[in-house]
Amino acid sequence: MVKVKIIEEKKDKLTLHIQESDATYMNALRRFMMEEVPTLAIEDVEFQKNNGILYDEMVAHRLGLLVLKTDTESYNLQTECKCKGVGCAQCTLKLTLKAKGPGYIYASDIRSKDPKCKPVHGNTPVTKLIEGQEIEAEMTAKMGIGRMHAKWSPCLAYYKYAPHVVIKKQPQNAELIKDRCPSKVFEVKGGQLKVVDENACIWCGECVELTHEDVHINKENDFLFYIEAWGQLDHKEIMSGAIDRCNLMIKDLREQFKEKTK
């Protein structure tokens, strides 16, 4: 049975210690988090006015990459929506931008029809206008997944084998090993080499070479799994969303397989 332990939890980063698993499952989980969890992103932009220095296409590109807070309970993918992709309030969101120069125009100047779903990073610059210039646009945000475009990806997820640093025999060059370790895994107390943070190990192998394997790094089916969220969803929503999407695809595959093999 897979065991999960939280190593570190911050606003935008989560580190997990996952035991009794394997690399294939870790990679599947990583890809589902980045590529299959739906989020909102601006897809269509209609300009009424824009006499600034940036072309419409450039401003639209910048708007499309803005991170939008997403309410997964209120919005669906268009392919799974009751409107069948036509576009309705359950799969699309309208936003507007109306601003005049001089000065920078920021993501916080955008107004959303849904107060819960708006730009996460309000200080993101969209464009800059001088005196007499103005911009006016209406945007449509749609639900999508990272496999379609990176702007819909909710996070960066990656993993590594959890290192188990074992000191088989006390080396004579303890101070050298401590100083040569790039991630500060070791400390020296009373002339003895001790492990203080084995999770920081980056598998460079420097300690193993310097001690002729008196220090050894074991690799088991334990992993350190990292999630860095961009802001559309929190860590819990990303994790549960990835598992739900995986289960949904497996269920769909099972049903199709049963149907084809009748």
PDB file of C-alpha atoms in Angstrom:
ATOM      1  CA  MET A   1       0.000   0.000   0.000  1.00  0.00           C
ATOM      2  CA  VAL A   2       1.287   3.440  -0.967  1.00  0.00           C
ATOM      3  CA  LYS A   3       2.189   5.693   1.967  1.00  0.00           C
ATOM      4  CA  VAL A   4       2.258   9.488   1.680  1.00  0.00           C
ATOM      5  CA  LYS A   5       3.865  11.972   4.062  1.00  0.00           C
ATOM      6  CA  ILE A   6       3.998  15.771   3.731  1.00  0.00           C
ATOM      7  CA  ILE A   7       7.603  16.975   3.994  1.00  0.00           C
ATOM      8  CA  GLU A   8       7.037  20.669   3.311  1.00  0.00           C
ATOM      9  CA  GLU A   9       3.956  22.747   2.523  1.00  0.00           C
ATOM     10  CA  LYS A  10       4.002  26.364   1.398  1.00  0.00           C
ATOM     11  CA  LYS A  11       1.529  28.609  -0.401  1.00  0.00           C
ATOM     12  CA  ASP A  12       2.791  27.661  -3.852  1.00  0.00           C
ATOM     13  CA  LYS A  13       4.877  24.523  -3.222  1.00  0.00           C
ATOM     14  CA  LEU A  14       4.244  21.083  -1.750  1.00  0.00           C
ATOM     15  CA  THR A  15       6.815  18.339  -1.128  1.00  0.00           C
ATOM     16  CA  LEU A  16       5.625  14.779  -0.499  1.00  0.00           C
ATOM     17  CA  HIS A  17       7.450  11.628   0.565  1.00  0.00           C
ATOM     18  CA  ILE A  18       5.741   8.747  -1.251  1.00  0.00           C
ATOM     19  CA  GLN A  19       6.722   5.235  -0.167  1.00  0.00           C
ATOM     20  CA  GLU A  20       6.150   1.770  -1.631  1.00  0.00           C
ATOM     21  CA  SER A  21       5.436   3.011  -5.148  1.00  0.00           C
ATOM     22  CA  ASP A  22       7.345   2.946  -8.440  1.00  0.00           C
ATOM     23  CA  ALA A  23       8.612   5.351 -11.082  1.00  0.00           C
ATOM     24  CA  THR A  24       5.888   4.496 -13.612  1.00  0.00           C
ATOM     25  CA  TYR A  25       3.147   5.544 -11.201  1.00  0.00           C
ATOM     26  CA  MET A  26       5.058   8.684 -10.183  1.00  0.00           C
ATOM     27  CA  ASN A  27       5.468   9.701 -13.824  1.00  0.00           C
ATOM     28  CA  ALA A  28       1.795   9.055 -14.580  1.00  0.00           C
ATOM     29  CA  LEU A  29       0.761  11.170 -11.597  1.00  0.00           C
ATOM     30  CA  ARG A  30       3.150  13.941 -12.676  1.00  0.00           C
ATOM     31  CA  ARG A  31       1.782  14.022 -16.204  1.00  0.00           C
ATOM     32  CA  PHE A  32      -1.860  13.957 -15.109  1.00  0.00           C
ATOM     33  CA  MET A  33      -1.216  16.929 -12.809  1.00  0.00           C
ATOM     34  CA  MET A  34       0.385  19.033 -15.533  1.00  0.00           C
ATOM     35  CA  GLU A  35      -1.605  17.887 -18.567  1.00  0.00           C
ATOM     36  CA  GLU A  36      -5.074  16.651 -17.563  1.00  0.00           C
ATOM     37  CA  VAL A  37      -6.377  18.842 -14.717  1.00  0.00           C
ATOM     38  CA  PRO A  38      -8.752  21.482 -16.234  1.00  0.00           C
ATOM     39  CA  THR A  39      -8.239  25.202 -15.555  1.00  0.00           C
ATOM     40  CA  LEU A  40      -9.452  28.507 -16.983  1.00  0.00           C
ATOM     41  CA  ALA A  41      -7.386  30.563 -19.434  1.00  0.00           C
ATOM     42  CA  ILE A  42      -8.207  33.366 -21.876  1.00  0.00           C
ATOM     43  CA  GLU A  43      -8.751  31.922 -25.333  1.00  0.00           C
ATOM     44  CA  ASP A  44     -10.508  34.659 -27.372  1.00  0.00           C
ATOM     45  CA  VAL A  45      -9.913  38.421 -27.294  1.00  0.00           C
ATOM     46  CA  GLU A  46     -11.996  41.020 -29.148  1.00  0.00           C
ATOM     47  CA  PHE A  47     -10.552  44.545 -29.248  1.00  0.00           C
ATOM     48  CA  GLN A  48     -12.805  47.596 -29.478  1.00  0.00           C
ATOM     49  CA  LYS A  49      -9.891  50.017 -29.062  1.00  0.00           C
ATOM     50  CA  ASN A  50      -6.101  49.695 -28.964  1.00  0.00           C
ATOM     51  CA  ASN A  51      -3.905  52.535 -30.170  1.00  0.00           C
ATOM     52  CA  GLY A  52      -0.943  51.557 -27.984  1.00  0.00           C
ATOM     53  CA  ILE A  53       2.467  50.507 -29.263  1.00  0.00           C
ATOM     54  CA  LEU A  54       1.745  46.752 -28.942  1.00  0.00           C
ATOM     55  CA  TYR A  55      -0.250  45.109 -31.729  1.00  0.00           C
ATOM     56  CA  ASP A  56      -3.541  43.403 -30.905  1.00  0.00           C
ATOM     57  CA  GLU A  57      -1.935  39.990 -31.416  1.00  0.00           C
ATOM     58  CA  MET A  58       0.841  40.724 -28.924  1.00  0.00           C
ATOM     59  CA  VAL A  59      -1.559  41.967 -26.243  1.00  0.00           C
ATOM     60  CA  ALA A  60      -3.854  38.973 -26.841  1.00  0.00           C
ATOM     61  CA  HIS A  61      -0.895  36.625 -26.416  1.00  0.00           C
ATOM     62  CA  ARG A  62      -0.005  38.239 -23.082  1.00  0.00           C
ATOM     63  CA  LEU A  63      -3.622  38.070 -21.927  1.00  0.00           C
ATOM     64  CA  GLY A  64      -3.808  34.396 -22.837  1.00  0.00           C
ATOM     65  CA  LEU A  65      -0.886  33.583 -20.543  1.00  0.00           C
ATOM     66  CA  LEU A  66      -2.382  35.260 -17.454  1.00  0.00           C
ATOM     67  CA  VAL A  67      -3.037  32.897 -14.554  1.00  0.00           C
ATOM     68  CA  LEU A  68      -6.770  32.838 -13.704  1.00  0.00           C
ATOM     69  CA  LYS A  69      -8.163  31.526 -10.434  1.00  0.00           C
ATOM     70  CA  THR A  70     -10.374  28.561 -11.335  1.00  0.00           C
ATOM     71  CA  ASP A  71     -13.533  27.251  -9.699  1.00  0.00           C
ATOM     72  CA  THR A  72     -13.639  23.628 -10.844  1.00  0.00           C
ATOM     73  CA  GLU A  73     -17.093  23.080  -9.320  1.00  0.00           C
ATOM     74  CA  SER A  74     -18.691  25.843 -11.413  1.00  0.00           C
ATOM     75  CA  TYR A  75     -16.959  25.286 -14.761  1.00  0.00           C
ATOM     76  CA  ASN A  76     -16.561  22.257 -17.038  1.00  0.00           C
ATOM     77  CA  LEU A  77     -14.528  21.401 -20.085  1.00  0.00           C
ATOM     78  CA  GLN A  78     -16.491  22.309 -23.206  1.00  0.00           C
ATOM     79  CA  THR A  79     -16.276  18.711 -24.407  1.00  0.00           C
ATOM     80  CA  GLU A  80     -18.008  17.601 -21.199  1.00  0.00           C
ATOM     81  CA  CYS A  81     -20.468  20.494 -20.900  1.00  0.00           C
ATOM     82  CA  LYS A  82     -24.220  20.246 -21.455  1.00  0.00           C
ATOM     83  CA  CYS A  83     -23.952  22.876 -24.201  1.00  0.00           C
ATOM     84  CA  LYS A  84     -21.800  20.415 -26.197  1.00  0.00           C
ATOM     85  CA  GLY A  85     -19.074  22.949 -26.898  1.00  0.00           C
ATOM     86  CA  VAL A  86     -21.271  25.860 -28.016  1.00  0.00           C
ATOM     87  CA  GLY A  87     -20.170  27.941 -25.034  1.00  0.00           C
ATOM     88  CA  CYS A  88     -22.219  28.763 -21.962  1.00  0.00           C
ATOM     89  CA  ALA A  89     -21.829  30.105 -18.421  1.00  0.00           C
ATOM     90  CA  GLN A  90     -20.740  26.646 -17.233  1.00  0.00           C
ATOM     91  CA  CYS A  91     -17.717  26.345 -19.532  1.00  0.00           C
ATOM     92  CA  THR A  92     -16.770  29.941 -20.460  1.00  0.00           C
ATOM     93  CA  LEU A  93     -16.133  33.175 -18.569  1.00  0.00           C
ATOM     94  CA  LYS A  94     -16.336  36.747 -19.852  1.00  0.00           C
ATOM     95  CA  LEU A  95     -13.771  39.356 -18.808  1.00  0.00           C
ATOM     96  CA  THR A  96     -13.281  42.979 -19.857  1.00  0.00           C
ATOM     97  CA  LEU A  97     -10.358  45.416 -19.966  1.00  0.00           C
ATOM     98  CA  LYS A  98     -10.834  49.161 -20.296  1.00  0.00           C
ATOM     99  CA  ALA A  99      -7.966  51.511 -19.470  1.00  0.00           C
ATOM    100  CA  LYS A 100      -6.324  54.785 -20.551  1.00  0.00           C
ATOM    101  CA  GLY A 101      -2.758  56.044 -20.443  1.00  0.00           C
ATOM    102  CA  PRO A 102      -0.357  57.213 -19.312  1.00  0.00           C
ATOM    103  CA  GLY A 103       1.119  54.299 -17.393  1.00  0.00           C
ATOM    104  CA  TYR A 104       1.288  50.541 -17.219  1.00  0.00           C
ATOM    105  CA  ILE A 105      -1.865  48.452 -17.601  1.00  0.00           C
ATOM    106  CA  TYR A 106      -1.860  45.495 -15.211  1.00  0.00           C
ATOM    107  CA  ALA A 107      -3.794  42.261 -14.853  1.00  0.00           C
ATOM    108  CA  SER A 108      -5.589  43.845 -11.879  1.00  0.00           C
ATOM    109  CA  ASP A 109      -7.277  46.257 -14.341  1.00  0.00           C
ATOM    110  CA  ILE A 110      -9.206  43.326 -15.835  1.00  0.00           C
ATOM    111  CA  ARG A 111     -12.791  42.899 -14.658  1.00  0.00           C
ATOM    112  CA  SER A 112     -14.334  39.434 -14.461  1.00  0.00           C
ATOM    113  CA  LYS A 113     -18.031  38.530 -14.615  1.00  0.00           C
ATOM    114  CA  ASP A 114     -17.266  35.964 -11.888  1.00  0.00           C
ATOM    115  CA  PRO A 115     -15.519  37.555  -8.861  1.00  0.00           C
ATOM    116  CA  LYS A 116     -14.148  34.136  -7.820  1.00  0.00           C
ATOM    117  CA  CYS A 117     -12.289  33.729 -11.118  1.00  0.00           C
ATOM    118  CA  LYS A 118      -9.905  36.592 -11.830  1.00  0.00           C
ATOM    119  CA  PRO A 119      -6.157  37.062 -12.481  1.00  0.00           C
ATOM    120  CA  VAL A 120      -4.117  35.605  -9.632  1.00  0.00           C
ATOM    121  CA  HIS A 121      -1.102  37.862 -10.046  1.00  0.00           C
ATOM    122  CA  GLY A 122      -2.595  41.340 -10.320  1.00  0.00           C
ATOM    123  CA  ASN A 123       0.796  43.054 -10.753  1.00  0.00           C
ATOM    124  CA  THR A 124       1.469  41.293 -14.081  1.00  0.00           C
ATOM    125  CA  PRO A 125       1.998  44.000 -16.773  1.00  0.00           C
ATOM    126  CA  VAL A 126      -0.188  43.638 -19.870  1.00  0.00           C
ATOM    127  CA  THR A 127       0.914  46.721 -21.830  1.00  0.00           C
ATOM    128  CA  LYS A 128       2.033  50.334 -21.415  1.00  0.00           C
ATOM    129  CA  LEU A 129       0.157  53.362 -22.725  1.00  0.00           C
ATOM    130  CA  ILE A 130       1.186  56.984 -23.081  1.00  0.00           C
ATOM    131  CA  GLU A 131      -1.011  60.079 -22.857  1.00  0.00           C
ATOM    132  CA  GLY A 132      -3.947  59.847 -25.266  1.00  0.00           C
ATOM    133  CA  GLN A 133      -3.671  56.060 -25.774  1.00  0.00           C
ATOM    134  CA  GLU A 134      -6.314  53.632 -24.556  1.00  0.00           C
ATOM    135  CA  ILE A 135      -7.274  49.990 -24.737  1.00  0.00           C
ATOM    136  CA  GLU A 136     -10.660  48.332 -24.597  1.00  0.00           C
ATOM    137  CA  ALA A 137     -11.200  44.601 -25.031  1.00  0.00           C
ATOM    138  CA  GLU A 138     -13.590  41.799 -24.197  1.00  0.00           C
ATOM    139  CA  MET A 139     -12.103  38.378 -23.415  1.00  0.00           C
ATOM    140  CA  THR A 140     -13.520  34.881 -23.231  1.00  0.00           C
ATOM    141  CA  ALA A 141     -11.822  32.408 -20.909  1.00  0.00           C
ATOM    142  CA  LYS A 142     -12.420  28.715 -21.445  1.00  0.00           C
ATOM    143  CA  MET A 143     -11.661  25.561 -19.544  1.00  0.00           C
ATOM    144  CA  GLY A 144      -8.816  23.537 -20.990  1.00  0.00           C
ATOM    145  CA  ILE A 145      -6.000  21.156 -20.106  1.00  0.00           C
ATOM    146  CA  GLY A 146      -2.220  21.443 -20.288  1.00  0.00           C
ATOM    147  CA  ARG A 147      -2.032  18.804 -23.017  1.00  0.00           C
ATOM    148  CA  MET A 148      -3.853  21.296 -25.304  1.00  0.00           C
ATOM    149  CA  HIS A 149      -1.665  24.281 -24.364  1.00  0.00           C
ATOM    150  CA  ALA A 150       0.730  25.105 -21.528  1.00  0.00           C
ATOM    151  CA  LYS A 151      -1.413  28.090 -20.456  1.00  0.00           C
ATOM    152  CA  TRP A 152      -3.929  25.615 -19.005  1.00  0.00           C
ATOM    153  CA  SER A 153      -1.338  23.706 -16.993  1.00  0.00           C
ATOM    154  CA  PRO A 154      -1.918  24.325 -13.248  1.00  0.00           C
ATOM    155  CA  CYS A 155       1.537  23.404 -11.974  1.00  0.00           C
ATOM    156  CA  LEU A 156       5.008  22.033 -12.417  1.00  0.00           C
ATOM    157  CA  ALA A 157       5.280  18.523 -10.954  1.00  0.00           C
ATOM    158  CA  TYR A 158       8.479  16.485 -10.701  1.00  0.00           C
ATOM    159  CA  TYR A 159      10.003  13.753  -8.564  1.00  0.00           C
ATOM    160  CA  LYS A 160      13.196  11.963  -7.640  1.00  0.00           C
ATOM    161  CA  TYR A 161      14.114   8.822  -5.745  1.00  0.00           C
ATOM    162  CA  ALA A 162      14.249   9.532  -2.023  1.00  0.00           C
ATOM    163  CA  PRO A 163      17.926   9.125  -1.077  1.00  0.00           C
ATOM    164  CA  HIS A 164      18.918   7.006   1.936  1.00  0.00           C
ATOM    165  CA  VAL A 165      22.440   8.083   2.892  1.00  0.00           C
ATOM    166  CA  VAL A 166      24.232   5.386   4.904  1.00  0.00           C
ATOM    167  CA  ILE A 167      27.631   5.846   6.567  1.00  0.00           C
ATOM    168  CA  LYS A 168      29.040   2.306   6.603  1.00  0.00           C
ATOM    169  CA  LYS A 169      32.402   3.352   8.025  1.00  0.00           C
ATOM    170  CA  GLN A 170      33.612   6.665   9.411  1.00  0.00           C
ATOM    171  CA  PRO A 171      35.908   8.260   6.780  1.00  0.00           C
ATOM    172  CA  GLN A 172      39.150  10.027   7.688  1.00  0.00           C
ATOM    173  CA  ASN A 173      38.359  13.011   5.470  1.00  0.00           C
ATOM    174  CA  ALA A 174      35.042  13.953   7.131  1.00  0.00           C
ATOM    175  CA  GLU A 175      35.574  17.713   6.828  1.00  0.00           C
ATOM    176  CA  LEU A 176      36.387  17.442   3.120  1.00  0.00           C
ATOM    177  CA  ILE A 177      33.229  15.422   2.472  1.00  0.00           C
ATOM    178  CA  LYS A 178      31.091  17.937   4.349  1.00  0.00           C
ATOM    179  CA  ASP A 179      32.601  20.848   2.389  1.00  0.00           C
ATOM    180  CA  ARG A 180      32.385  19.113  -1.015  1.00  0.00           C
ATOM    181  CA  CYS A 181      28.720  18.166  -0.629  1.00  0.00           C
ATOM    182  CA  PRO A 182      26.850  20.787  -2.741  1.00  0.00           C
ATOM    183  CA  SER A 183      23.540  20.375  -0.894  1.00  0.00           C
ATOM    184  CA  LYS A 184      24.831  20.353   2.701  1.00  0.00           C
ATOM    185  CA  VAL A 185      23.697  16.836   3.584  1.00  0.00           C
ATOM    186  CA  PHE A 186      26.421  16.312   6.204  1.00  0.00           C
ATOM    187  CA  GLU A 187      27.864  17.899   9.306  1.00  0.00           C
ATOM    188  CA  VAL A 188      30.896  17.009  11.404  1.00  0.00           C
ATOM    189  CA  LYS A 189      30.620  16.675  15.190  1.00  0.00           C
ATOM    190  CA  GLY A 190      33.544  15.493  17.303  1.00  0.00           C
ATOM    191  CA  GLY A 191      35.351  14.444  14.144  1.00  0.00           C
ATOM    192  CA  GLN A 192      32.437  12.191  13.168  1.00  0.00           C
ATOM    193  CA  LEU A 193      30.566  12.577   9.883  1.00  0.00           C
ATOM    194  CA  LYS A 194      26.797  12.722  10.407  1.00  0.00           C
ATOM    195  CA  VAL A 195      23.804  12.976   8.071  1.00  0.00           C
ATOM    196  CA  VAL A 196      21.622  16.013   8.841  1.00  0.00           C
ATOM    197  CA  ASP A 197      19.386  16.307   5.756  1.00  0.00           C
ATOM    198  CA  GLU A 198      19.397  13.298   3.435  1.00  0.00           C
ATOM    199  CA  ASN A 199      16.355  14.595   1.505  1.00  0.00           C
ATOM    200  CA  ALA A 200      18.569  17.426   0.233  1.00  0.00           C
ATOM    201  CA  CYS A 201      20.838  14.908  -1.542  1.00  0.00           C
ATOM    202  CA  ILE A 202      20.971  15.434  -5.325  1.00  0.00           C
ATOM    203  CA  TRP A 203      22.646  12.096  -6.135  1.00  0.00           C
ATOM    204  CA  CYS A 204      25.890  13.727  -7.310  1.00  0.00           C
ATOM    205  CA  GLY A 205      27.905  10.818  -5.844  1.00  0.00           C
ATOM    206  CA  GLU A 206      30.733  13.038  -4.567  1.00  0.00           C
ATOM    207  CA  CYS A 207      30.608  11.552  -1.058  1.00  0.00           C
ATOM    208  CA  VAL A 208      30.689   8.002  -2.433  1.00  0.00           C
ATOM    209  CA  GLU A 209      33.790   8.702  -4.558  1.00  0.00           C
ATOM    210  CA  LEU A 210      35.656  10.514  -1.780  1.00  0.00           C
ATOM    211  CA  THR A 211      35.084   7.702   0.728  1.00  0.00           C
ATOM    212  CA  HIS A 212      35.511   4.775  -1.688  1.00  0.00           C
ATOM    213  CA  GLU A 213      31.914   3.748  -0.860  1.00  0.00           C
ATOM    214  CA  ASP A 214      32.301   3.980   2.933  1.00  0.00           C
ATOM    215  CA  VAL A 215      29.357   6.334   2.444  1.00  0.00           C
ATOM    216  CA  HIS A 216      26.618   4.805   0.320  1.00  0.00           C
ATOM    217  CA  ILE A 217      23.375   6.136  -1.129  1.00  0.00           C
ATOM    218  CA  ASN A 218      20.617   3.530  -1.295  1.00  0.00           C
ATOM    219  CA  LYS A 219      17.765   3.730  -3.807  1.00  0.00           C
ATOM    220  CA  GLU A 220      14.461   2.102  -2.886  1.00  0.00           C
ATOM    221  CA  ASN A 221      10.856   2.498  -4.039  1.00  0.00           C
ATOM    222  CA  ASP A 222      10.578   5.752  -2.119  1.00  0.00           C
ATOM    223  CA  PHE A 223      10.161   9.094  -3.867  1.00  0.00           C
ATOM    224  CA  LEU A 224      10.231  12.793  -3.143  1.00  0.00           C
ATOM    225  CA  PHE A 225       7.410  14.358  -5.151  1.00  0.00           C
ATOM    226  CA  TYR A 226       7.298  18.125  -5.734  1.00  0.00           C
ATOM    227  CA  ILE A 227       4.320  20.236  -6.818  1.00  0.00           C
ATOM    228  CA  GLU A 228       4.783  23.917  -7.684  1.00  0.00           C
ATOM    229  CA  ALA A 229       1.360  25.479  -8.300  1.00  0.00           C
ATOM    230  CA  TRP A 230       0.938  28.509 -10.561  1.00  0.00           C
ATOM    231  CA  GLY A 231      -2.170  29.711  -8.706  1.00  0.00           C
ATOM    232  CA  GLN A 232      -5.228  28.551 -10.669  1.00  0.00           C
ATOM    233  CA  LEU A 233      -5.755  25.752  -8.137  1.00  0.00           C
ATOM    234  CA  ASP A 234      -4.243  24.856  -4.785  1.00  0.00           C
ATOM    235  CA  HIS A 235      -2.203  21.698  -4.182  1.00  0.00           C
ATOM    236  CA  LYS A 236      -5.133  19.685  -2.858  1.00  0.00           C
ATOM    237  CA  GLU A 237      -7.274  20.522  -5.901  1.00  0.00           C
ATOM    238  CA  ILE A 238      -4.455  19.624  -8.294  1.00  0.00           C
ATOM    239  CA  MET A 239      -3.746  16.295  -6.601  1.00  0.00           C
ATOM    240  CA  SER A 240      -7.394  15.237  -6.290  1.00  0.00           C
ATOM    241  CA  GLY A 241      -8.144  16.518  -9.805  1.00  0.00           C
ATOM    242  CA  ALA A 242      -5.317  14.445 -11.301  1.00  0.00           C
ATOM    243  CA  ILE A 243      -6.515  11.297  -9.514  1.00  0.00           C
ATOM    244  CA  ASP A 244     -10.128  11.928 -10.585  1.00  0.00           C
ATOM    245  CA  ARG A 245      -9.134  12.429 -14.228  1.00  0.00           C
ATOM    246  CA  CYS A 246      -7.015   9.290 -14.159  1.00  0.00           C
ATOM    247  CA  ASN A 247      -9.882   7.227 -12.694  1.00  0.00           C
ATOM    248  CA  LEU A 248     -12.290   8.688 -15.271  1.00  0.00           C
ATOM    249  CA  MET A 249     -10.042   7.722 -18.187  1.00  0.00           C
ATOM    250  CA  ILE A 250      -9.516   4.218 -16.791  1.00  0.00           C
ATOM    251  CA  LYS A 251     -13.275   3.795 -16.338  1.00  0.00           C
ATOM    252  CA  ASP A 252     -13.903   4.967 -19.906  1.00  0.00           C
ATOM    253  CA  LEU A 253     -11.238   2.588 -21.231  1.00  0.00           C
ATOM    254  CA  ARG A 254     -12.722  -0.318 -19.275  1.00  0.00           C
ATOM    255  CA  GLU A 255     -16.215   0.366 -20.619  1.00  0.00           C
ATOM    256  CA  GLN A 256     -14.988   0.609 -24.211  1.00  0.00           C
ATOM    257  CA  PHE A 257     -12.971  -2.575 -23.814  1.00  0.00           C
ATOM    258  CA  LYS A 258     -15.998  -4.470 -22.471  1.00  0.00           C
ATOM    259  CA  GLU A 259     -18.121  -3.193 -25.338  1.00  0.00           C
ATOM    260  CA  LYS A 260     -15.593  -4.187 -27.993  1.00  0.00           C
ATOM    261  CA  THR A 261     -15.056  -7.669 -26.534  1.00  0.00           C
ATOM    262  CA  LYS A 262     -18.704  -8.699 -26.174  1.00  0.00           C
TER     263      LYS A 262
END
